[in-house]
Each structure stands twice: as C-alpha cells, then as structure tokens.
XYZ file of C-alpha atoms in Angstrom:
679
model
C 22.156 -14.718 6.656
C 19.361 -17.040 5.408
C 20.205 -19.931 3.122
C 17.627 -21.264 0.846
C 16.147 -24.691 1.745
C 13.046 -25.912 0.869
C 12.790 -28.202 3.745
C 13.543 -26.780 7.163
C 16.006 -29.120 8.898
C 15.372 -29.561 12.769
C 17.040 -32.866 13.479
C 19.535 -31.623 15.869
C 16.822 -29.512 17.474
C 14.748 -32.586 18.093
C 17.694 -34.549 19.706
C 17.843 -31.905 22.204
C 14.278 -31.590 23.360
C 12.701 -34.894 22.593
C 14.167 -36.407 25.990
C 12.485 -33.303 27.961
C 9.214 -33.663 26.278
C 9.217 -37.340 27.126
C 9.918 -37.082 30.592
C 7.251 -34.315 31.107
C 4.518 -36.369 29.363
C 5.559 -39.215 31.828
C 5.296 -37.198 34.865
C 2.391 -34.949 34.033
C 0.020 -36.756 31.786
C -2.799 -36.042 34.568
C -2.888 -32.551 32.956
C -4.769 -32.242 29.438
C -4.246 -28.679 28.043
C -6.853 -26.951 25.913
C -4.883 -23.820 25.567
C -1.520 -22.811 26.469
C 0.744 -20.055 24.822
C 3.756 -20.857 23.089
C 7.334 -19.806 23.334
C 8.240 -16.972 21.260
C 4.448 -16.432 20.204
C 2.941 -12.837 19.754
C -0.374 -12.398 21.020
C -2.604 -10.216 19.261
C -3.320 -6.942 21.270
C -6.801 -5.518 21.405
C -8.010 -1.808 21.081
C -7.003 -1.323 24.939
C -3.619 -2.128 24.027
C -3.829 -5.532 26.028
C -3.464 -9.250 25.037
C -5.203 -12.027 26.859
C -3.079 -15.016 27.869
C -5.523 -18.011 27.687
C -4.546 -20.903 30.008
C -7.184 -23.770 30.074
C -6.961 -27.379 30.913
C -8.541 -30.480 32.739
C -6.854 -32.185 35.758
C -7.526 -35.806 34.946
C -6.404 -37.254 38.387
C -7.092 -36.575 42.046
C -4.793 -36.417 44.902
C -3.738 -32.461 43.940
C -4.391 -29.339 45.874
C -3.615 -26.402 43.854
C -2.749 -24.885 40.354
C -0.877 -21.521 40.134
C -0.259 -19.640 36.988
C 2.611 -17.017 37.340
C 3.752 -14.729 34.658
C 7.072 -12.597 34.726
C 7.811 -9.716 32.658
C 11.521 -9.024 32.362
C 11.994 -11.361 35.269
C 9.780 -9.446 37.433
C 6.474 -10.910 38.852
C 3.705 -9.316 36.600
C 0.980 -11.970 37.700
C 0.227 -14.571 39.895
C -3.113 -16.678 40.807
C -3.810 -19.747 42.562
C -6.789 -22.118 42.167
C -7.613 -24.805 44.671
C -8.638 -28.052 43.125
C -10.021 -31.606 44.624
C -10.277 -34.383 42.455
C -10.799 -34.458 38.851
C -11.354 -30.544 37.589
C -11.306 -28.274 34.919
C -9.110 -24.913 35.329
C -8.863 -21.627 33.223
C -6.673 -18.555 33.694
C -7.404 -15.102 31.363
C -4.988 -12.698 32.770
C -4.077 -9.635 30.495
C -0.753 -8.568 29.625
C 0.514 -5.121 28.158
C 1.292 -4.575 24.666
C 4.906 -3.316 23.740
C 8.474 -4.800 23.365
C 8.397 -7.060 26.652
C 9.098 -10.620 26.883
C 6.790 -12.343 29.382
C 7.349 -16.049 30.877
C 4.226 -17.981 31.385
C 4.599 -20.846 33.956
C 2.095 -23.452 35.203
C 2.675 -24.914 38.590
C 0.709 -27.964 40.022
C 1.028 -28.122 43.889
C 4.063 -25.898 43.601
C 5.878 -27.680 40.846
C 6.435 -26.484 37.652
C 4.662 -28.631 34.983
C 4.535 -26.254 31.853
C 6.122 -23.008 30.736
C 6.418 -20.699 27.781
C 9.194 -18.124 27.421
C 9.496 -14.773 25.466
C 5.686 -14.561 24.888
C 4.809 -10.887 23.726
C 1.621 -8.867 22.736
C 1.714 -6.913 19.614
C 0.253 -7.643 16.105
C -0.056 -10.525 14.002
C -0.439 -10.974 10.139
C -1.721 -13.871 8.258
C -0.197 -13.710 4.759
C -1.707 -15.946 1.855
C -1.552 -16.196 -1.931
C 0.863 -17.117 -4.227
C 4.665 -16.781 -4.834
C 4.771 -12.994 -4.811
C 3.176 -13.143 -1.522
C 6.395 -14.972 -0.443
C 8.917 -12.968 -2.086
C 12.127 -15.092 -2.813
C 14.293 -12.796 -4.888
C 17.524 -12.063 -2.597
C 16.252 -14.189 0.028
C 19.853 -16.111 -0.029
C 21.701 -12.658 0.854
C 19.032 -11.396 2.997
C 20.080 -10.219 6.548
C 16.999 -10.186 8.925
C 17.062 -7.105 11.397
C 18.417 -8.002 14.922
C 15.135 -7.333 16.721
C 14.140 -9.994 19.020
C 10.603 -9.003 18.859
C 10.067 -10.029 15.174
C 8.649 -13.399 15.118
C 7.230 -16.046 12.622
C 5.722 -19.349 12.696
C 7.183 -22.091 10.790
C 5.266 -25.628 10.304
C 7.484 -28.893 10.323
C 4.574 -31.320 9.939
C 1.059 -30.757 9.027
C -0.093 -34.329 9.944
C 1.316 -33.651 13.528
C 0.412 -30.132 13.851
C 4.111 -29.730 14.344
C 5.818 -26.402 14.168
C 7.254 -23.306 16.428
C 7.331 -19.548 16.740
C 10.866 -18.302 15.872
C 13.050 -15.196 15.752
C 14.356 -14.402 12.279
C 17.784 -13.344 12.902
C 18.488 -16.335 15.355
C 17.415 -18.909 12.581
C 20.360 -20.426 10.529
C 18.042 -21.403 7.613
C 15.413 -20.027 5.564
C 12.019 -21.073 6.814
C 9.711 -20.457 3.887
C 8.407 -17.183 5.363
C 9.835 -14.960 2.448
C 10.833 -11.316 1.944
C 7.410 -9.523 2.002
C 6.597 -10.751 5.538
C 10.300 -10.252 6.782
C 10.382 -6.735 5.456
C 6.713 -5.774 6.566
C 7.343 -7.034 10.081
C 10.599 -5.197 10.327
C 9.298 -1.746 9.245
C 6.177 -1.972 11.239
C 8.121 -3.002 14.595
C 10.763 -0.281 14.208
C 8.314 2.549 13.188
C 5.584 1.644 15.843
C 7.830 -0.174 18.310
C 5.356 -3.216 18.702
C 6.118 -6.800 18.584
C 5.068 -8.338 15.127
C 4.514 -11.899 14.083
C 3.758 -13.340 10.780
C 2.164 -16.551 9.718
C 2.763 -17.221 6.229
C 0.442 -19.761 4.305
C 1.109 -18.772 0.735
C 1.534 -21.350 -2.193
C 3.486 -20.586 -5.077
C 1.861 -20.990 -8.517
C -1.584 -21.854 -6.940
C -5.024 -20.582 -8.737
C -7.649 -19.224 -6.717
C -9.687 -22.307 -6.974
C -6.572 -24.032 -5.244
C -6.780 -21.490 -2.208
C -10.419 -21.622 -1.498
C -10.653 -25.381 -1.803
C -12.273 -25.638 1.643
C -13.810 -28.861 2.728
C -17.001 -27.996 4.563
C -16.787 -31.466 6.510
C -13.199 -31.032 7.341
C -11.848 -27.509 7.096
C -8.685 -28.643 8.428
C -8.156 -31.080 5.529
C -4.534 -31.611 5.158
C -4.926 -32.367 1.449
C -5.897 -29.027 0.284
C -4.108 -25.597 0.382
C -6.978 -24.115 2.458
C -7.045 -26.709 5.068
C -3.037 -26.361 5.479
C -3.560 -22.682 6.123
C -6.156 -23.431 8.925
C -3.990 -26.091 10.113
C -0.977 -23.623 10.492
C -3.257 -20.938 11.945
C -4.478 -23.512 14.619
C -0.961 -24.758 15.376
C 0.319 -21.020 16.069
C -2.219 -20.518 18.387
C -3.700 -17.636 16.414
C -6.777 -18.442 14.421
C -9.140 -17.121 16.617
C -7.090 -14.063 17.222
C -5.907 -13.018 13.634
C -6.961 -9.505 12.564
C -5.222 -9.077 9.645
C -4.593 -10.953 6.378
C -2.448 -9.846 3.399
C -3.647 -11.432 0.109
C -1.375 -11.241 -2.856
C -2.539 -13.123 -5.858
C -3.689 -13.020 -9.562
C -0.844 -13.888 -11.506
C -1.756 -17.579 -12.316
C -5.516 -16.568 -13.160
C -4.123 -13.734 -15.122
C -2.524 -15.924 -17.648
C -5.863 -17.681 -19.121
C -9.180 -15.891 -20.359
C -11.662 -18.307 -18.524
C -9.631 -18.096 -15.229
C -9.577 -14.208 -15.306
C -13.337 -14.145 -16.076
C -14.244 -16.339 -13.079
C -12.190 -14.665 -10.667
C -14.621 -12.446 -8.946
C -17.026 -15.275 -8.214
C -13.986 -17.528 -6.914
C -12.858 -14.601 -4.694
C -16.089 -14.041 -3.211
C -15.953 -17.585 -2.181
C -12.521 -17.364 -0.682
C -13.881 -13.991 1.312
C -16.691 -16.078 2.829
C -14.390 -18.959 3.848
C -12.058 -16.527 5.429
C -14.774 -14.702 7.432
C -16.067 -18.003 8.633
C -12.865 -19.420 9.968
C -11.322 -16.391 11.292
C -13.941 -14.890 13.742
C -11.803 -11.799 14.854
C -10.884 -10.759 10.965
C -10.959 -7.097 10.572
C -8.875 -6.494 7.339
C -7.651 -8.037 4.234
C -5.202 -6.172 2.367
C -5.786 -7.266 -1.379
C -2.893 -6.271 -3.809
C -3.581 -5.494 -7.427
C -1.375 -7.601 -9.640
C 1.135 -6.363 -12.004
C 0.949 -6.567 -16.132
C 1.573 -10.219 -17.088
C 3.311 -11.231 -20.622
C 1.080 -13.739 -21.541
C -1.722 -12.648 -24.218
C -5.064 -12.507 -22.313
C -7.319 -9.670 -22.939
C -9.208 -10.301 -19.880
C -6.168 -9.961 -17.385
C -7.235 -6.219 -17.322
C -10.796 -7.366 -16.255
C -9.323 -9.354 -13.518
C -7.177 -6.618 -12.223
C -9.850 -4.118 -12.444
C -11.934 -6.480 -9.858
C -9.084 -6.388 -7.611
C -9.181 -2.687 -7.745
C -12.998 -2.360 -7.075
C -12.683 -5.119 -4.363
C -12.564 -2.526 -1.560
C -16.071 -0.970 -2.645
C -17.398 -4.705 -2.937
C -16.173 -6.095 0.405
C -16.195 -3.987 3.599
C -13.043 -5.462 5.297
C -10.905 -4.760 2.103
C -8.061 -2.365 1.664
C -6.073 -2.321 -1.538
C -2.668 -1.497 -3.197
C -1.583 -1.415 -6.600
C 1.746 -3.170 -7.839
C 2.078 -1.867 -11.139
C 5.460 -0.055 -11.611
C 7.037 -1.869 -8.806
C 11.085 -1.737 -8.937
C 12.765 -4.885 -10.433
C 9.977 -6.803 -12.051
C 10.710 -9.307 -14.640
C 7.328 -10.069 -15.984
C 6.267 -12.259 -13.025
C 8.400 -11.989 -9.795
C 10.697 -9.065 -8.277
C 14.083 -8.544 -6.983
C 14.758 -8.021 -3.601
C 14.224 -4.290 -3.906
C 10.807 -4.742 -5.593
C 9.551 -6.889 -2.372
C 11.134 -4.435 -0.158
C 9.284 -1.511 -1.916
C 5.731 -3.378 -1.519
C 6.376 -4.202 2.051
C 7.284 -0.303 2.713
C 4.239 0.909 0.743
C 1.961 -1.677 2.511
C 3.469 -0.803 5.701
C 2.265 2.655 5.323
C -1.405 1.858 4.747
C -1.319 -0.255 7.872
C 0.169 2.540 9.835
C -2.625 4.656 8.728
C -5.373 2.203 9.301
C -4.036 -0.008 12.289
C -1.555 2.348 14.275
C -3.422 5.655 13.482
C -0.613 7.353 11.741
C -2.666 9.660 9.812
C -0.207 10.909 7.313
C -1.137 12.134 3.916
C -3.794 10.426 1.763
C -1.240 10.273 -1.105
C 0.188 6.884 0.741
C -2.599 5.112 -1.059
C -2.476 4.067 -4.886
C -4.642 6.511 -6.694
C -7.989 5.177 -7.813
C -10.132 6.229 -10.680
C -13.399 7.844 -9.193
C -15.246 9.054 -12.387
C -14.545 9.937 -15.950
C -16.163 13.118 -17.613
C -15.904 16.071 -19.857
C -14.701 19.371 -18.859
C -14.790 21.732 -21.946
C -13.094 19.738 -24.701
C -10.994 17.709 -22.415
C -11.384 14.322 -20.792
C -11.089 14.384 -17.019
C -9.794 11.324 -15.083
C -10.599 12.092 -11.356
C -9.159 10.248 -8.604
C -9.396 10.159 -5.137
C -9.946 13.399 -3.010
C -6.979 14.856 -1.790
C -4.483 13.062 -4.378
C -2.122 15.234 -6.102
C -1.812 13.656 -9.504
C 1.299 13.669 -11.872
C 0.860 12.853 -15.578
C 4.296 11.445 -16.581
C 6.859 12.674 -19.100
C 8.126 10.267 -22.165
C 10.656 8.052 -21.282
C 13.043 5.855 -23.445
C 13.733 2.130 -23.068
C 16.048 0.062 -25.110
C 16.054 3.170 -27.516
C 12.197 2.819 -27.805
C 9.938 5.681 -26.799
C 7.327 5.100 -24.077
C 4.653 7.415 -23.879
C 1.566 7.456 -21.414
C -0.883 8.366 -24.203
C -0.008 5.046 -25.744
C -1.158 2.996 -22.822
C -4.503 4.841 -22.429
C -7.284 3.217 -24.298
C -10.514 4.893 -25.507
C -13.122 2.507 -26.665
C -10.260 0.056 -27.109
C -7.921 2.439 -29.076
C -4.423 3.720 -28.012
C -4.488 6.600 -30.956
C -7.012 8.745 -29.374
C -5.108 10.585 -26.600
C -2.852 13.046 -27.674
C -1.458 14.676 -24.488
C -2.208 15.112 -20.557
C -1.503 17.086 -17.444
C -2.089 16.745 -13.874
C -4.020 19.231 -11.671
C -4.983 18.389 -8.071
C -6.678 15.137 -8.039
C -7.270 15.117 -11.847
C -5.594 14.083 -14.957
C -6.697 16.296 -17.953
C -6.528 14.465 -21.432
C -6.625 16.241 -24.927
C -8.196 13.779 -27.540
C -8.612 13.523 -31.212
C -9.497 11.131 -33.832
C -12.779 9.753 -32.146
C -16.470 10.917 -31.642
C -18.681 10.151 -28.620
C -16.375 7.788 -26.885
C -17.895 5.578 -24.112
C -15.125 3.703 -22.224
C -11.587 4.511 -20.786
C -8.717 1.619 -19.861
C -5.675 2.478 -18.367
C -2.504 0.199 -18.769
C -2.639 -2.972 -21.082
C -4.312 -6.120 -20.307
C -0.982 -7.867 -21.078
C 2.281 -6.656 -22.460
C 5.343 -8.006 -24.626
C 6.725 -6.494 -27.598
C 10.154 -6.940 -29.775
C 11.927 -4.297 -27.437
C 11.113 -5.794 -24.034
C 9.533 -8.870 -22.676
C 7.359 -7.075 -20.191
C 6.015 -3.743 -19.573
C 8.532 -1.112 -18.580
C 6.613 1.842 -19.685
C 5.539 4.966 -17.820
C 2.760 5.315 -14.914
C 0.280 7.884 -13.813
C 1.576 8.825 -10.058
C 0.459 10.843 -7.111
C 3.038 13.144 -5.275
C 4.089 10.223 -3.240
C 5.007 8.145 -6.283
C 2.239 5.762 -5.736
C 1.203 4.407 -9.020
C -2.460 4.428 -9.824
C -4.442 1.347 -10.179
C -4.886 0.101 -13.575
C -8.584 -0.053 -14.599
C -10.392 -1.568 -17.561
C -13.385 -0.072 -19.470
C -14.682 2.819 -17.047
C -17.581 4.621 -18.419
C -17.483 8.269 -19.544
C -20.035 10.487 -18.010
C -21.792 13.208 -19.910
C -22.218 14.487 -23.264
C -19.097 14.442 -25.590
C -18.135 17.534 -27.239
C -17.030 17.640 -31.095
C -13.469 16.316 -31.162
C -11.105 17.219 -34.046
C -9.709 14.512 -36.247
C -6.216 14.523 -37.273
C -5.997 12.327 -40.499
C -2.725 10.836 -41.627
C -1.460 12.037 -44.804
C -1.330 9.677 -47.912
C 1.631 7.861 -48.422
C 3.490 9.092 -51.678
C 0.258 10.668 -53.065
C 0.196 10.570 -56.919
C 0.107 13.986 -58.755
C -2.855 14.290 -61.229
C -2.454 13.561 -64.700
C -3.283 16.445 -66.995
C -5.605 18.203 -64.494
C -8.773 19.562 -65.792
C -9.044 23.258 -65.247
C -11.195 24.083 -62.283
C -14.891 25.092 -62.801
C -15.661 28.127 -61.368
C -19.232 28.690 -59.902
C -20.422 32.232 -59.329
C -21.276 32.911 -55.720
C -24.782 34.264 -55.179
C -24.929 37.842 -54.014
C -24.607 38.721 -50.438
C -27.552 40.041 -48.915
C -27.524 43.308 -47.053
C -27.431 42.851 -43.272
C -30.776 43.827 -41.357
C -30.732 47.224 -40.081
C -30.725 46.199 -36.226
C -29.497 42.751 -36.264
C -30.184 40.507 -32.940
C -27.266 39.281 -31.378
C -27.108 35.378 -31.339
C -28.047 33.603 -28.072
C -25.294 33.005 -25.449
C -24.085 29.428 -25.599
C -24.970 28.900 -29.296
C -22.448 27.170 -31.499
C -21.642 30.535 -33.145
C -21.069 32.214 -29.836
C -19.708 29.664 -27.178
C -19.843 30.911 -23.642
C -16.339 31.940 -22.383
C -15.184 30.373 -19.021
C -16.509 32.288 -16.174
C -13.744 34.126 -14.126
C -14.892 35.167 -10.766
C -14.562 38.890 -9.951
C -13.299 37.933 -6.447
C -10.778 34.980 -5.889
C -11.163 33.012 -2.572
C -7.435 31.843 -1.831
C -6.648 29.391 0.791
C -2.878 28.596 1.682
C -1.823 25.466 3.612
C 1.150 23.905 4.663
C 2.272 20.693 2.994
C 4.414 18.062 4.577
C 6.898 17.921 1.826
C 8.165 21.577 2.848
C 5.778 23.271 0.308
C 2.873 25.455 0.548
C -0.584 24.429 -1.056
C -2.539 27.544 -2.506
C -6.163 26.543 -3.642
C -8.640 29.154 -5.113
C -11.882 29.072 -7.129
C -10.374 29.007 -10.420
C -10.793 27.181 -13.554
C -8.731 25.133 -16.570
C -9.339 28.054 -19.013
C -7.920 31.130 -17.218
C -4.648 32.164 -16.412
C -3.898 33.125 -12.961
C -0.961 34.891 -11.691
C 0.837 33.868 -8.405
C 2.372 36.757 -6.177
C 4.529 35.881 -3.106
C 6.350 37.894 -0.357
C 8.674 36.645 2.212
C 8.547 38.014 5.744
C 6.910 40.926 4.102
C 3.288 41.770 2.991
C 4.000 45.079 1.097
C 6.394 43.676 -1.510
C 4.623 40.878 -3.459
C 6.614 39.569 -6.591
C 5.130 37.324 -9.294
C 6.567 33.586 -8.902
C 4.353 31.834 -11.531
C 1.482 31.795 -13.775
C -0.947 28.750 -14.119
C -4.322 27.605 -15.470
C -6.175 25.689 -12.955
C -7.019 26.045 -9.256
C -4.138 25.054 -7.431
C -0.458 25.709 -7.230
C 2.331 24.221 -5.070
C 5.077 26.615 -4.012
C 8.172 24.336 -3.500
C 10.720 27.208 -3.114
C 10.031 27.923 0.555
C 12.358 27.323 3.729
C 11.512 26.636 7.299
C 11.064 29.632 9.843
C 9.634 32.038 7.214
C 6.369 33.612 6.881
C 5.031 33.602 3.266
C 2.370 36.095 1.936
C 0.372 35.166 -1.187
C -1.943 36.944 -3.589
C -3.602 35.507 -6.780
C -4.743 37.843 -9.644
C -6.492 37.213 -13.008
C -7.988 39.632 -15.710
C -10.441 41.871 -13.516
C -10.241 39.510 -10.526
C -7.809 39.015 -7.634
C -7.660 37.642 -4.051
C -6.740 38.993 -0.666
C -3.452 38.149 0.712
C -3.085 35.231 2.628
C -0.210 34.415 4.837
C 1.149 30.933 6.274
C 4.060 30.519 8.888
C 6.574 27.256 7.847
C 7.688 26.600 11.227
C 6.804 23.292 13.226
C 4.531 20.869 10.827
C 3.196 17.957 12.494
C 4.651 15.658 9.800
C 7.514 16.235 7.384
C 8.262 13.992 4.372
C 11.616 15.036 3.235
C 12.438 14.290 -0.406
C 14.437 17.293 -1.517
C 17.773 18.446 0.343
C 17.292 21.790 1.992
C 19.749 24.704 3.079
C 18.755 24.151 6.697
C 21.212 22.599 9.231
C 18.290 21.618 11.427
C 14.658 20.282 10.779
C 12.158 19.550 13.494
C 8.703 18.264 13.496
C 6.215 17.744 16.113
C 5.303 14.159 15.213
C 7.365 12.513 12.733
C 9.949 12.895 9.897
C 10.271 10.584 7.040
C 13.415 11.104 4.893
C 14.483 9.977 1.359
C 17.318 12.448 0.880
C 20.890 11.775 -0.023
C 23.192 14.323 1.865
C 26.438 15.708 0.185
C 29.889 15.376 1.584
C 29.929 18.654 3.082
C 26.084 18.838 4.431
C 25.321 19.212 8.049
C 21.931 18.327 8.985
C 19.866 17.510 12.056
C 16.509 15.906 12.149
C 14.301 16.005 15.386
C 10.688 14.745 16.133
C 8.578 13.769 18.995
C 7.503 10.374 17.891
C 9.774 8.870 15.078
C 12.219 9.378 12.322
C 12.095 7.244 9.459
C 15.274 7.014 7.026
C 13.954 5.289 3.955
C 15.397 3.633 0.837
C 17.455 6.300 -0.986
C 18.476 8.154 2.121
C 22.494 8.499 2.251
C 24.929 10.194 4.627
C 28.149 9.888 2.778
C 31.702 10.115 4.501
C 32.481 14.027 5.276
C 28.738 14.765 5.996
C 27.465 15.297 9.880
C 23.837 13.787 10.248
C 22.123 13.529 13.582
C 18.630 12.068 14.333
C 17.190 12.445 17.522
C 13.500 12.228 19.215
C 12.548 15.464 20.874
C 10.582 18.288 20.398
C 10.396 20.749 17.216
C 13.200 23.480 17.929
C 12.807 25.483 14.655
C 13.435 29.036 15.340
C-alpha cells in the first residue's frame, strides 16, 4: 500500500549504499562513465523488438589490459565481449537485448575484476507524463495497492541539484513516490495486456499553467529553477531523454479558469510542442487529453478545449482523448475510479497505435467532422466508423438534464428540440431560429443551484466514449425554413367590449384553366419526396459486441422493414422497422447462421447471410446464454455473471476482464488462452 508523503524518505537506503559507493569510487576512479544502464531501468524497444544497451566511457589511467562487458539474462550468459586496451583510451559497447519480460544483469570488468553493474534491466516501453495535477492523479492514492508485477518500473527524483534518483518497482516501495495513479494504472494495464515491461517518468506539476511548463531556458535547458528544466533533468537522470518515444500530456485546468489564459493557450502550446521536439529527439507521439468542464465563469474555456480537440489536426505527432463525462469528477479532480477510467481509455488508444491491437475505431473519443443540413434536420457528423448514441434525459438532484439544453446554436440553448443517433451521425430537430451559423457542444463552464459542477448527459459512441466538446463549429449548406414555437402569453387579458369583426367579401375565384400545367418538381408547392431505390444493396457484417450490422443504401425519410431467419433462408420473419441506412441486430447467438432481407415500398434487397462463429475479437458487454465463447484473437469482458452462470472464455492472445466484470459465489467461470472452439 502506498502512503501519501510529499517528500520521499531515503535515509535508511543511503546508510546502506554509501559505503559501497565510496569504496568503488576510491578503487576505480580511473574510469569515467559517459553511459551505463541503471538498475531496474526499462530501455525503450525499437521496431525490431530490441533495445540497445549503451556502455561508454574513458579509461583515464594506464597499466590495464582489458575491459569486458557481460550481460546475463535470467542468470544465463546472453552477451560477452572484451576490448583490449593500452594506456588511456575510450571504450564503447552497444549490444542489443530482446524486449519482453526478461531481467538482464549488465556487468563491466576491468582486467577481469568487476567494476560496475546494473541489475534487473529490461526492454519494453517508457512513457513520459507531463502536465498538472490530473496528470498525476492523487484521488485514492493512500489506499492504492500496486500490481505485484516486477516489470512495472518508475523513476523517482531525490535531488535535482545532484541529478539524484533511481528506478523503482511500485509494489516493492513502502511510500508513495509522487508518480500518481494515472501512470501506475496505465503501466499496469499495458503490461498485463501486451506482456512488455513498462516504465514511467512523471514530471507533472500540480497547478502549473502552460507558461510555467514551457519555460525553457535556451541558454541552459536543464535550468533547475524552471519546471521545464526539471523535466529535462529528470529525463536525463533516468537515462531516457534520447530514447523516449511517448509522452502523455494532461493539462488545461489552470488556463481554463481565466479568459486571457484560455485565449492565449494555442500560442503557448505551440511553444511547448516545439521545445519537446527539440529536447526529445526520438519523440514519436504525444497523447493530448482534452480537459473537462470547469466551474469558473469563463466563456473562453470552451475555446481552449476546442483547441485541444483540434490539436491532432494541427500537429503531426498528437493523438487526443476527451475526459468529459469521466466518473468521479468534482469540478477539478477525480476519485480513484475516474483516474482508472482515463488510464484504461488511454491504454486502448496506445494499444492500437503502439502495440498494433486494431480493435474498433470506437475506442477513440468521437470527434465532430462537419455539420450540415439533411432535409429539415441538422446533422452532426462524427468520424467514419463511429456508432453514435444520442442520450436520453436524466435526473440529478431532482433536476432534469437534457442533451438539447447543452447544444448551443448561435449561442442559444433553446433551439434544439430533440435528436437521434444513426451510424456516425447525430440528427437534430431545431426550432425558433432562422439560418443559424454556428454550433457548440457542452458549456464553456458550468455551475448552478442544483450542482456545483456539470453532471449532465453526453453524446457517446457504442463503446461509451464521450464525444469531444466543440466550440462554434460552422454549419455548411443552405438552411431550410425552420418552424417557430412561440411561447403563449402569460395570463392573457380578455378583450373589453370587443368590436364585431369586419367581414370583407372574398374576391370571386377564377375558373381553372382547361389544361393546367403541373408545377415543376422541387418547387415549394411540390417538394421532392425522398428517393427510395427500387433495389436495396444490403451488406451484413459481424460486430465484436456479438451483434450483426446491416447496412444498405437508404435514407432518413423512408421506413425500412428488417426480416431475419435463423439457420433457414426460407422462413424470414420481421424483427424491426427503422428509418435510415443501418441496423444492429443484438438478439443473436454464436454458432448460428443468420439470413437477412430489407424491404421498403416498391423496393427490396437480396437475402444476405452471415455465420456467427469465431470472431477475431469480442467485446462482451451483455450476458449471453452460452456456456462457452471463443475468439481467434482477444476477448474484452465487462459482464457480471449471476450466481448460477457457467461460462468459459477462450482466446488466442489475451482475455481482458475490465471494470464491471464480476463472477459471484456460485458461478463457474474459466478464462484460458487457446484457439476458438465454437461449435
């Protein structure tokens, strides 16, 4: 268990090692080291799944004949090489070790006598974490039990002026070192899922505005009087500055409180981005997290969050994640479950981009792509492949929270009347406005008499990922005529002594022409009906949530009837009717072949079939009647078994039991690695 402590105590440790360090320096001061790995260090692996062990130095005195480097892997010799030396000379070794959960011992010998050693060196992935307090994550740190995995490592600084620090293993540490829950949970999930050692270097600074994080001294980048300089010192001391590929940046709360800071945020972020690319030559990816809705009155905070959303389009190394709607939010920070949720959601993106786990595109936060008119409805179109959900109303503290109240059209929240999600689009019905220009989603800030922070609903995708908030996105295309819904007058007064109405005689109606010309199609008096194809092109595909996805060339105005047969193409029965161009059949089970047909007025599709058998990946969110579920690659489960359920999960690569999974007493649950054996 970690115990909260703002200064890491190391006195007993110093008493133990100081005599050893002193003796070594006395006996072997004739060697000056430029590079040597550290004990417990995780070296960054390359694309060939290897890492280089760099040993470099200078022999400053003569009378020596050889320098030998020996590397052991799990007590067996993995590498050994000797350099013959005469007099003062430099030496360098650059062997490669295999990535994976292996401990290596690196030892240097001078004339056959050990002079320096590093134990439990590993090769995997290392993440630098920067930002402010939410990049750390303190909520629940006192009770946190780190995973008992010796291949989780973090670097802790003791003294910046002396470049003093060391790599440690979380569960072997008696006190909390300032690393925080985001880093600890992120490395736990990644290591367990992908079976590589994971190291973290955490340089986040609580409460720091972005100007206090990009304060690089160009004459001395390691200036310890600046936060940026301390980050560089820490990266150098950990031995990782030239190796680090991945940086997690969580920030925006301090600058989101004040108008001027929010407005200048893009400029300050650009400065930081330039500095990071200068000082970290191997940097490949920055994971930039969009901040949550704050409680301080600042109408530019939404502008700041919108910049964070768009940063992936502006800078080539950035990926983004939204934090709006994260569990356990108090208006600034989160409880443990909130930080755990962020670590899990970030790990899925890293899993796709770093580890090649190409699961559904819905692991990303949905991002608005364009806004336009489709008939009389306004369409919010999100990333291709997203499966969007418009939320139902909810009640918090006896107050109704409705999504329509938090979508702003030209700054007004009385325009949206309702909405629905179809494929990657949200369709909105509007009223009370003509020719609107801009749309914003979610307030810039929020606090009311019911709750001190935003506890409303969110637009999500099928994975529960909340859409990025966006600010003043332009509407494309020509707006249609939108009906108004005027409010009735309050307590209208009846007229006094009303005058009788004046009747004006109507002019005579002229006789119609003998052969009237029909109005042109598409004119206001004869609007074009939606075009329904006479032949519907149906495609069916398997979905990892044990569903079948139907897609056809339809439109939002026509009703389509869905017919299905189970293991029989001759007896199809109707299972639903929908307007749109796609449908998800959730009432399916493994080991069946399903047949589908779509019909509309004067149109129908051919019968298409799909066999629900061995999927590559399965996302298990709902309990099925099956006792066995297998997948070719992976299974991710969120289900809770009942006390009588028997279930076996089997996959070739991994089975991930996520938050929400439960197997209570009385149930029988088995998870095993192997091939899919669905009958």
